[in-house]
């Protein structure tokens, strides 16, 4: 099938030889592409949107072949989440909780710990009244951390699910599921919390379970080198934290943990016998070992260079059977442990990665790998760490994995080793049974939904097979149109089929728009009847709804576009001759110069009106009032604002009636003015009035200028610094009034005359004056202008004055001579003045961004070390000898700017201003008295040599909160 653009051109090719008044039915059907051949199945890769008769590639292929029941639903088999027989249950990862899941699996496989938790009396079974026990058991829900752990272990033991959700316990612990915590720290805190919970049990056999399971005894023994006195410090431990750096096997790690440490120098020991500090030795002695020995391999260490934790990917060898007897104080004791769990951290960073656990089943001795929901059983009852646990995935290490002897394992990711030497209570089993019932109900519900989807798909399959064969409209037979998108949704089983909506296909005449036929499909009347009966909708569009008016309008526009070039040449020749008397028409010169372009734009606009855009019918386009200047049409350039003929004869010319008739074809709505048309009378009257007003303004400006010549020329002006001797009173007006008045004097015909003096701008809400004589000397005078008494009299005659303002000098004789005071009328409003000053000071201390200078000094000599970064164009202070380096104000002002400029680290910076040390690191600049343009002095703890003693200031654009929390204040 031809491309869509070719189909569009073919639909309107006939307009070249057919006038709008000669259009017949056959032309309309060509425009609507009624006779375009339909496509056969297999001939089109995709549906031909430009062909209303193409009914292939709309989704029918999914229904016309063999039935595949799986395509009728997207519901997975619920039994895929059912726990297989003789398998363990996994734990869902809630985001970043894999470290929690690993420990939960290890603790669950500790049968003694599990049995102990089941016996805890924090549940309905602890009630004395059997009826209360029975009643509460039906409504029992875990609340405490211990209860949640009990329920979780019961689910891990007897659930029908392949994996369970630990969110109840995680929420009770208050853990952030999106942030990975330190696994070793979590282990310590959780065991401590569990120990505290069990210590409150009434049963004495349960109170010390954590100690019996995980707690051992050791002591820190310090021996004085002088007197030989030994000072033991007993202590308990729940795991041994072993340093792995520089070691190859577990024995070396334990040996270093117990090695002797020398205490000398500043680290000397205070001996109570000697009553002085003495050199000594200290070592750890193991007195007893717990039943479950937890060995923490310290893979996550603090890096002093970066200030962050890092992971040590050191290979460590460890045995399946560990004899801890040689490390105990009592020699000859045999204490052999068997490896029961290995916790693994995948990844190279201490802040990311993934945790998994290898755990040995105590009943069968089989090894399992627990990876959240996934559980893998190892073959041959052997621990198999696998390549993914032993090699850091994202780093190609130069260190090869060492060979391990029989009975030993080697890993570079193991961070905890666990060595070791029951029925569920009824109330917990009832909770498990309830969860299992929910799971079975969910399985039945999913299976029923799958069946309903399959049944619905089979029914749709039969419907499509029945209707699709009826869709094509035969030549010469009646037909209707339906939307292509609706047909696609009808054939898409994932979409709920709605009623048929043809409303977006209508033109302004209520018929099928020609431009929409490419998005519709022509189908047989029989198929349309069945579809509308089953799904409803409308309006129905048949062969009688092909719009003859739209086709005729499009034909006229296309023909005029083809004729435009020929008419342009003819009009160009005709306008060269003058029109005959009384037969001409006025045309704007601008319009005449660009009429071809305007005609083309008008034709494009007319063609757009015949097109269907965004579901709007003809005449419902954009609001033309929104941008009238861009919508100018031909001959509007000679229209005045009243809609009449413009009075500017230089902007128009006469053309002959023949020229005008050709132009009217392209611009039928253009304004028309004959040669005898009179110009707009309103414009003529306004022109006369405008000239009179300009004359009045010139005369007014001349009179005001002559009477206030010194004010206009800024000559002989009074000042407060040198009060004129010839007068004791001066008048005050806003400087804004004087500036506007001078503009009018300079351009009286272009500027509006000034009619009033707005002195209320200088007064407070109570009518008092806002400035004092001293404040005006200090800078407030930039808002006012001073007038001589004679000038004030002239201004009072020519302008409206809302409130006179004056300042008076009063001389008084005193015993010590004469004194001068200054008063204002109206008098100063002290309350408002104090508020104004307070706000000025507040603005100086509370600012969003300002320039602050930092000067480096050494031994009271200023030293230049600041690089020139983004040098500012502003001038430096007079005392500076070097250009000022200015940091772009958009950069974040933190301690790194000062550190970069002066090579002084934050902890070596001593900052001061006006002799005051800035030591409060949490304070703001304003609270420390650092206002804009202040100079902060920087003195480093260690002087930097090899610099000339030059005066330099480092200029920093920083926000008022610049010091807060950034360490800018050093120490």
Coordinates of C-alpha atoms in Angstrom, one line a residue, residues 734 736-737 757-764 769-771 802 805:
X734 CA 10.9 64.2 47.3
X736 CA 11.4 61.8 42.7
X737 CA 9.2 64.8 42.2
X757 CA 4.0 67.1 45.1
X758 CA 3.8 63.8 47.0
X759 CA 5.4 64.8 50.3
X760 CA 3.4 62.0 52.1
X761 CA 6.1 59.7 50.8
X762 CA 8.5 61.2 53.4
X763 CA 6.1 60.9 56.3
X764 CA 5.2 58.0 58.6
X769 CA 8.7 63.3 59.5
X770 CA 11.0 60.3 59.1
X771 CA 14.5 62.0 59.0
X802 CA -0.5 67.3 50.1
X805 CA 7.7 69.9 54.9

